[in-house]
mmCIF file of C-alpha atoms in Angstrom:
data_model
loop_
_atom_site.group_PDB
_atom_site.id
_atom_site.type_symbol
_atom_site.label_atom_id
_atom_site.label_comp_id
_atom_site.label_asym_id
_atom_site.label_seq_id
_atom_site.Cartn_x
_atom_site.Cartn_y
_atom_site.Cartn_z
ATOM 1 C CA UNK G 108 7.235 -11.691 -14.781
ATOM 2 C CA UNK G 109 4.637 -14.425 -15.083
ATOM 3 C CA UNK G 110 4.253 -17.900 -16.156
ATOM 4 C CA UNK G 111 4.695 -18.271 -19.816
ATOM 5 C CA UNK G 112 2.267 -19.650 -20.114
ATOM 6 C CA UNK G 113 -0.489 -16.987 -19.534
ATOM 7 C CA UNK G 114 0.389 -14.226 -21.774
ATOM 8 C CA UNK G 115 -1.177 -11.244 -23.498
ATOM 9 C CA UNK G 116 -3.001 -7.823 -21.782
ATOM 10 C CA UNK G 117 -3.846 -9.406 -18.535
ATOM 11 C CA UNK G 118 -0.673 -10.540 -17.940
ATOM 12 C CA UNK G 119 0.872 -7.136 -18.343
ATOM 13 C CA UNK G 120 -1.831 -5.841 -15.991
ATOM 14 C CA UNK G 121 -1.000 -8.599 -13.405
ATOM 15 C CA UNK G 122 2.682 -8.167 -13.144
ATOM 16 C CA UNK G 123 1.633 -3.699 -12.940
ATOM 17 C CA UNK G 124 -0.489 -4.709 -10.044
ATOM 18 C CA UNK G 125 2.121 -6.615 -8.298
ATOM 19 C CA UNK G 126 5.158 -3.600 -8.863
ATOM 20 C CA UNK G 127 1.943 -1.621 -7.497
ATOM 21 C CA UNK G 128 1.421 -3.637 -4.287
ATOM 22 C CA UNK G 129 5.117 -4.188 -4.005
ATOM 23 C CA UNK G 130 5.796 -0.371 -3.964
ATOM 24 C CA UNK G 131 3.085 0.393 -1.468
ATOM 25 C CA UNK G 132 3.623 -2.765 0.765
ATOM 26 C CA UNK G 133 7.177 -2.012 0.719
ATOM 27 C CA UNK G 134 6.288 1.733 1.943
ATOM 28 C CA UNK G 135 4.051 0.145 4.576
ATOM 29 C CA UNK G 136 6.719 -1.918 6.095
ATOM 30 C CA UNK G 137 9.998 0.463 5.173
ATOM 31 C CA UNK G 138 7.971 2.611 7.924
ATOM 32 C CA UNK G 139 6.525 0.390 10.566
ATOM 33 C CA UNK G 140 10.576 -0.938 10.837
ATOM 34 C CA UNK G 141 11.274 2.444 12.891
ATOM 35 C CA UNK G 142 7.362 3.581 13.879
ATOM 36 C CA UNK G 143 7.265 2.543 17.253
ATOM 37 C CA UNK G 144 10.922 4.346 18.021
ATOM 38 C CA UNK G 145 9.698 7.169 15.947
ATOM 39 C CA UNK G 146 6.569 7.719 18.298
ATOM 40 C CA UNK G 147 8.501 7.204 21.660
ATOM 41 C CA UNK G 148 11.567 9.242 20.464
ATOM 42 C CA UNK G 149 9.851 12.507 18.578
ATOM 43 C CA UNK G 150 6.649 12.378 19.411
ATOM 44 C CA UNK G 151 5.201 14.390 23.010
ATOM 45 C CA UNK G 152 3.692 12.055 24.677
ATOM 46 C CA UNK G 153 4.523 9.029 22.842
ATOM 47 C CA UNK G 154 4.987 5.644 24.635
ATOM 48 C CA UNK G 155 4.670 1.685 23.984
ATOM 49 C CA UNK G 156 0.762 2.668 24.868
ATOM 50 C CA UNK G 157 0.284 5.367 22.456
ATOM 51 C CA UNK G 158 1.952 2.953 19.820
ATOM 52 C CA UNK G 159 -0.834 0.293 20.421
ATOM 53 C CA UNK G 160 -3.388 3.182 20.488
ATOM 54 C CA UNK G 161 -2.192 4.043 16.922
ATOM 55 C CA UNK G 162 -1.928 0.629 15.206
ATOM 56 C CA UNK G 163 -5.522 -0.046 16.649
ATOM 57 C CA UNK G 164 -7.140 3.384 15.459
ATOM 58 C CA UNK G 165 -5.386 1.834 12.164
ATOM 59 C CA UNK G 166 -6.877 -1.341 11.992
ATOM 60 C CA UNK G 167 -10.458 -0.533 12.990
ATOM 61 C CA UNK G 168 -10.292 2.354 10.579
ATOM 62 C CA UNK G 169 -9.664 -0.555 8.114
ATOM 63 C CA UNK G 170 -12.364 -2.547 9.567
ATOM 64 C CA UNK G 171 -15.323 -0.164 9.614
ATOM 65 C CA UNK G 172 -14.325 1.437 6.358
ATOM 66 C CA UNK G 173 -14.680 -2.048 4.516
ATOM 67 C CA UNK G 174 -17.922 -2.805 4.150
ATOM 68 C CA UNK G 175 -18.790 0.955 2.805
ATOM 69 C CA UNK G 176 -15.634 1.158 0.390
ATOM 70 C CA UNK G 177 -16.467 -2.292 -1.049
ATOM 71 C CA UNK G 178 -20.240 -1.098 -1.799
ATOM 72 C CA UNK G 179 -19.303 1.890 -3.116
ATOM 73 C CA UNK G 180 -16.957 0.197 -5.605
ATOM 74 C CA UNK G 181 -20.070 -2.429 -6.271
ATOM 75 C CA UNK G 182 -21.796 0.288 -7.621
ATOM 76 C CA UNK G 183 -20.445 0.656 -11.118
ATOM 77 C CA UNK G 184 -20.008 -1.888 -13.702
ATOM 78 C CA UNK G 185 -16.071 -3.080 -14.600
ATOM 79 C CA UNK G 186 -13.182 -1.737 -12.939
ATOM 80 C CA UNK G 187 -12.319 1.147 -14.016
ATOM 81 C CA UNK G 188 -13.450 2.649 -10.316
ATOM 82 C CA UNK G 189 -11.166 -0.367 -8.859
ATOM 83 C CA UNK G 190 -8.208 1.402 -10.945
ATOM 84 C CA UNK G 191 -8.875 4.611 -10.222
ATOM 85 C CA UNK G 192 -9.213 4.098 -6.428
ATOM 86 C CA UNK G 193 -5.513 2.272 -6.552
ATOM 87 C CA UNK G 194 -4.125 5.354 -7.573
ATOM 88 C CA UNK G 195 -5.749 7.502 -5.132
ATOM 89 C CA UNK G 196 -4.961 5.233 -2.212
ATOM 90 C CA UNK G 197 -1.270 5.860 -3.043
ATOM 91 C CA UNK G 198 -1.715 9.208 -3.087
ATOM 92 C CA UNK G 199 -3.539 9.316 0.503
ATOM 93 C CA UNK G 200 -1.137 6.861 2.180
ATOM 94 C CA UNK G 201 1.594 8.912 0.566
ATOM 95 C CA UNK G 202 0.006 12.310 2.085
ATOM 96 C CA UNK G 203 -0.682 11.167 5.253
ATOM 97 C CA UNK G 204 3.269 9.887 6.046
ATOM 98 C CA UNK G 205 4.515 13.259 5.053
ATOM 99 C CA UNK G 206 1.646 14.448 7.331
ATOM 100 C CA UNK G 207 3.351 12.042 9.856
ATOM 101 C CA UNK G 208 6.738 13.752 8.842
ATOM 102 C CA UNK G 209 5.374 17.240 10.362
ATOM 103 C CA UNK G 210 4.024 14.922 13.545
ATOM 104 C CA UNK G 211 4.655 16.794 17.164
ATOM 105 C CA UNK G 212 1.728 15.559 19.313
ATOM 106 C CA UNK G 213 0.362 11.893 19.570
ATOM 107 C CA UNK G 214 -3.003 13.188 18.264
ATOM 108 C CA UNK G 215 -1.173 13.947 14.702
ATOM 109 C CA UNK G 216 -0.368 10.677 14.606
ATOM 110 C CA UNK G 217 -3.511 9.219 16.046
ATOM 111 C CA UNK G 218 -5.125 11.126 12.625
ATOM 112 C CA UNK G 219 -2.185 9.667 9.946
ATOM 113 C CA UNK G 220 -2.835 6.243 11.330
ATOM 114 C CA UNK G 221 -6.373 6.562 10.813
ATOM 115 C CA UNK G 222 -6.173 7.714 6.792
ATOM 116 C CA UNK G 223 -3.820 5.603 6.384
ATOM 117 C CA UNK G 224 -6.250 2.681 7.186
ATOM 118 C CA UNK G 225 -8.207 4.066 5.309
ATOM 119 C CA UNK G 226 -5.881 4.090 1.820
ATOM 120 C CA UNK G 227 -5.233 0.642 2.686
ATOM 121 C CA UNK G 228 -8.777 -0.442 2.745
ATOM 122 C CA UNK G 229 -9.119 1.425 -0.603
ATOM 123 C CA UNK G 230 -6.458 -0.169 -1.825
ATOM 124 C CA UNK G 231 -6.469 -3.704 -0.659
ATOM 125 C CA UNK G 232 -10.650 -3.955 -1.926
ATOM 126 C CA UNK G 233 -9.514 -2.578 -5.208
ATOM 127 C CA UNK G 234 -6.329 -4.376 -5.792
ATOM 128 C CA UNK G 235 -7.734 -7.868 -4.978
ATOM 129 C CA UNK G 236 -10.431 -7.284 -7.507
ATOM 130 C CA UNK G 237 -8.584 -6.069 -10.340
ATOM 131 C CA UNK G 238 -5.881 -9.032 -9.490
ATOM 132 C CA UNK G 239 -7.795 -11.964 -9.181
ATOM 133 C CA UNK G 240 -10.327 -10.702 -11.598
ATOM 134 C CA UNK G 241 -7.881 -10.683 -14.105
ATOM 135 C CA UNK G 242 -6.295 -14.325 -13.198
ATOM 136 C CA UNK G 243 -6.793 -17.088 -15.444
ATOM 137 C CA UNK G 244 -8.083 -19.942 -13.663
ATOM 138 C CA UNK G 245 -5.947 -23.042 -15.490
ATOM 139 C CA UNK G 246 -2.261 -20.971 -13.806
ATOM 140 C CA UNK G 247 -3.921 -19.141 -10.742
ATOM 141 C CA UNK G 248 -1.740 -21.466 -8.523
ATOM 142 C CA UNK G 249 1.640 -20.589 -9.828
ATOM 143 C CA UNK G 250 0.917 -16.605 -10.618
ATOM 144 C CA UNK G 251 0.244 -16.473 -6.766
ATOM 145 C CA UNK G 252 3.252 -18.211 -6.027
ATOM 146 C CA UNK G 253 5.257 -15.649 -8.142
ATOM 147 C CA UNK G 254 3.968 -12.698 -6.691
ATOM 148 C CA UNK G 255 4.472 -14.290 -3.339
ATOM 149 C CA UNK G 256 7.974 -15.157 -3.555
ATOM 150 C CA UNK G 257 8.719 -11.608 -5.167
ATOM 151 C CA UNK G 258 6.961 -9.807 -2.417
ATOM 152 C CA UNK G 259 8.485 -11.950 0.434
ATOM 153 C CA UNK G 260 11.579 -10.549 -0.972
ATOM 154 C CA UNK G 261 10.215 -7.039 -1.056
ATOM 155 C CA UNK G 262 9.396 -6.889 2.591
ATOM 156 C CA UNK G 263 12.888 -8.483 3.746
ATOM 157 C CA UNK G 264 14.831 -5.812 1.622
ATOM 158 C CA UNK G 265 12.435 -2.982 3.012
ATOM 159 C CA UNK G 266 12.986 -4.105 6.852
ATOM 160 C CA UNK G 267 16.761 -3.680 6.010
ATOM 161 C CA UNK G 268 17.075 -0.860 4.066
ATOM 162 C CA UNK G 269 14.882 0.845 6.879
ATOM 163 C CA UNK G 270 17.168 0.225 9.639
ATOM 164 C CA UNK G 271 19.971 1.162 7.965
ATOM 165 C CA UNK G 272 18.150 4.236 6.700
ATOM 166 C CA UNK G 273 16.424 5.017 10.229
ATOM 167 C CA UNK G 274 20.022 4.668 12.229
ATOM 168 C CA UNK G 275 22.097 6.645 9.741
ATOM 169 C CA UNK G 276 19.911 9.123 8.282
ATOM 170 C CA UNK G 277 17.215 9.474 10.883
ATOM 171 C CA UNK G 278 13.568 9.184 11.275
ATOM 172 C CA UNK G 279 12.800 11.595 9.065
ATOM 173 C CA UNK G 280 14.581 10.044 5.994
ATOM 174 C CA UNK G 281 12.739 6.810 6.648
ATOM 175 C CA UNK G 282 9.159 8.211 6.278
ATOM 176 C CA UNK G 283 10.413 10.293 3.373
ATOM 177 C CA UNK G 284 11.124 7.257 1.051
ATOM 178 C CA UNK G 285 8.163 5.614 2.407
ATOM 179 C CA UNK G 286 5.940 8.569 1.050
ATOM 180 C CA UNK G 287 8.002 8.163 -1.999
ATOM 181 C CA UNK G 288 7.307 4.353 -2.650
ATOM 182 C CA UNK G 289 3.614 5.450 -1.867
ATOM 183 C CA UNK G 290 3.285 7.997 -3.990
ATOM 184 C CA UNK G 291 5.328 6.006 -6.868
ATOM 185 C CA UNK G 292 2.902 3.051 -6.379
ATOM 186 C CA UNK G 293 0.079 5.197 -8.055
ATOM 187 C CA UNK G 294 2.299 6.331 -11.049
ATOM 188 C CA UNK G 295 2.968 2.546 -11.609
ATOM 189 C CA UNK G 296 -0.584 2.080 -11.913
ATOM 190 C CA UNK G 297 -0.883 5.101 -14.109
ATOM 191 C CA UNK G 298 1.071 2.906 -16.698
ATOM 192 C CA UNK G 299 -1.666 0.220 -17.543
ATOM 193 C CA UNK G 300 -2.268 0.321 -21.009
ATOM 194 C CA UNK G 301 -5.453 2.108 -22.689
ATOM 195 C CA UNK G 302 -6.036 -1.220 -24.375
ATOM 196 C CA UNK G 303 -6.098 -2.893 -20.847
ATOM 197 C CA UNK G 304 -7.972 -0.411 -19.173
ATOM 198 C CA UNK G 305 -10.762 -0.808 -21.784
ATOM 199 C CA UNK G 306 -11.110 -4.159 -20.576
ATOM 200 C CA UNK G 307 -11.549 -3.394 -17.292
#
């Protein structure tokens, strides 16, 4: 998926990481396409007001939890705890939309929002480490060019395939194959080699 002309284990783990943040990104927008209808239409109590109430919880969640996530993965040497705490952030964001799938009062929500910040702060300290620790420094230009064109095109398939999804199959089926992508963004990391991972 990468330049020719950087080969070899790292690449492998490079283009892994970007199918990784491609599947959870993907989730993460597949979901906030119908979020604010699915709070205001479902939810008791929901309104444009409880909407903002829920993507703030969600960023200051990510905000406070930043600085004690990215000590805690400081701790140990290599990045093997980086890899590991990919995987579990899929798993958490993954859990808490089915959580939001069983949603009935705004406070539900108010609680997904908030671990879902916090499996994207796990995820986004980890990921950038493992990514741009691995990145060689003569083709760093053009492998983030790559991933950015192939994510752009991620989120503009998601934000389609969500409405049609949302207005055909309902809320429901919309936060189902965003807890799918979530989940399958930790079995993608699950498939870095044992070679690779010694490296990390």
């Amino acid at each position: 998926m990468f330049p020719t002309m950087y080969r070899g284990k790292k690449s492998n783990l490079l283009s892994v990481l970007t199918f990784n943040d491609a599947s959870l990104w993907g989730a993460d927008t597949f979901m906030a396409v119908i979020f604010a209808l699915f709070i205001t239409s479902n939810i008791e109590g929901g309104t444009a007001i409880t909407v903002g109430f829920a993507f703030a919880i969600y960023r200051l969640t990510r905000g406070f939890s930043s600085i004690p996530i990215g000590r805690m993965l400081d701790q140990h040497k290599g990045h093997i705890d980086e890899y590991f705490a990919t995987i579990a952030a899929g798993a958490i964001i993954g859990l808490s939309y089915i959580g939001l799938f069983f949603a009935t009062e705004i406070w539900h929500v108010f609680v997904g929002m908030a671990f879902i910040g916090l499996g994207h702060t796990l995820d986004i300290l980890s990921w950038k480490i493992l990514f741009y620790g691995n990145m060689p420094k003569n083709s760093g230009g053009e492998i983030i060019g790559v991933y950015e064109t192939f994510m752009q095109i991620v989120y503009a398939l998601s934000t389609v395939l969500a409405g049609f999804v949302g207005e055909y199959y309902g809320f429901e089926w919309v936060l189902a194959v965003a807890a799918v992508l979530a989940f399958m963004s930790s079995i993608i990391m699950l498939t870095v080699g044992r070679s690779s991972k010694s490296e990390m």
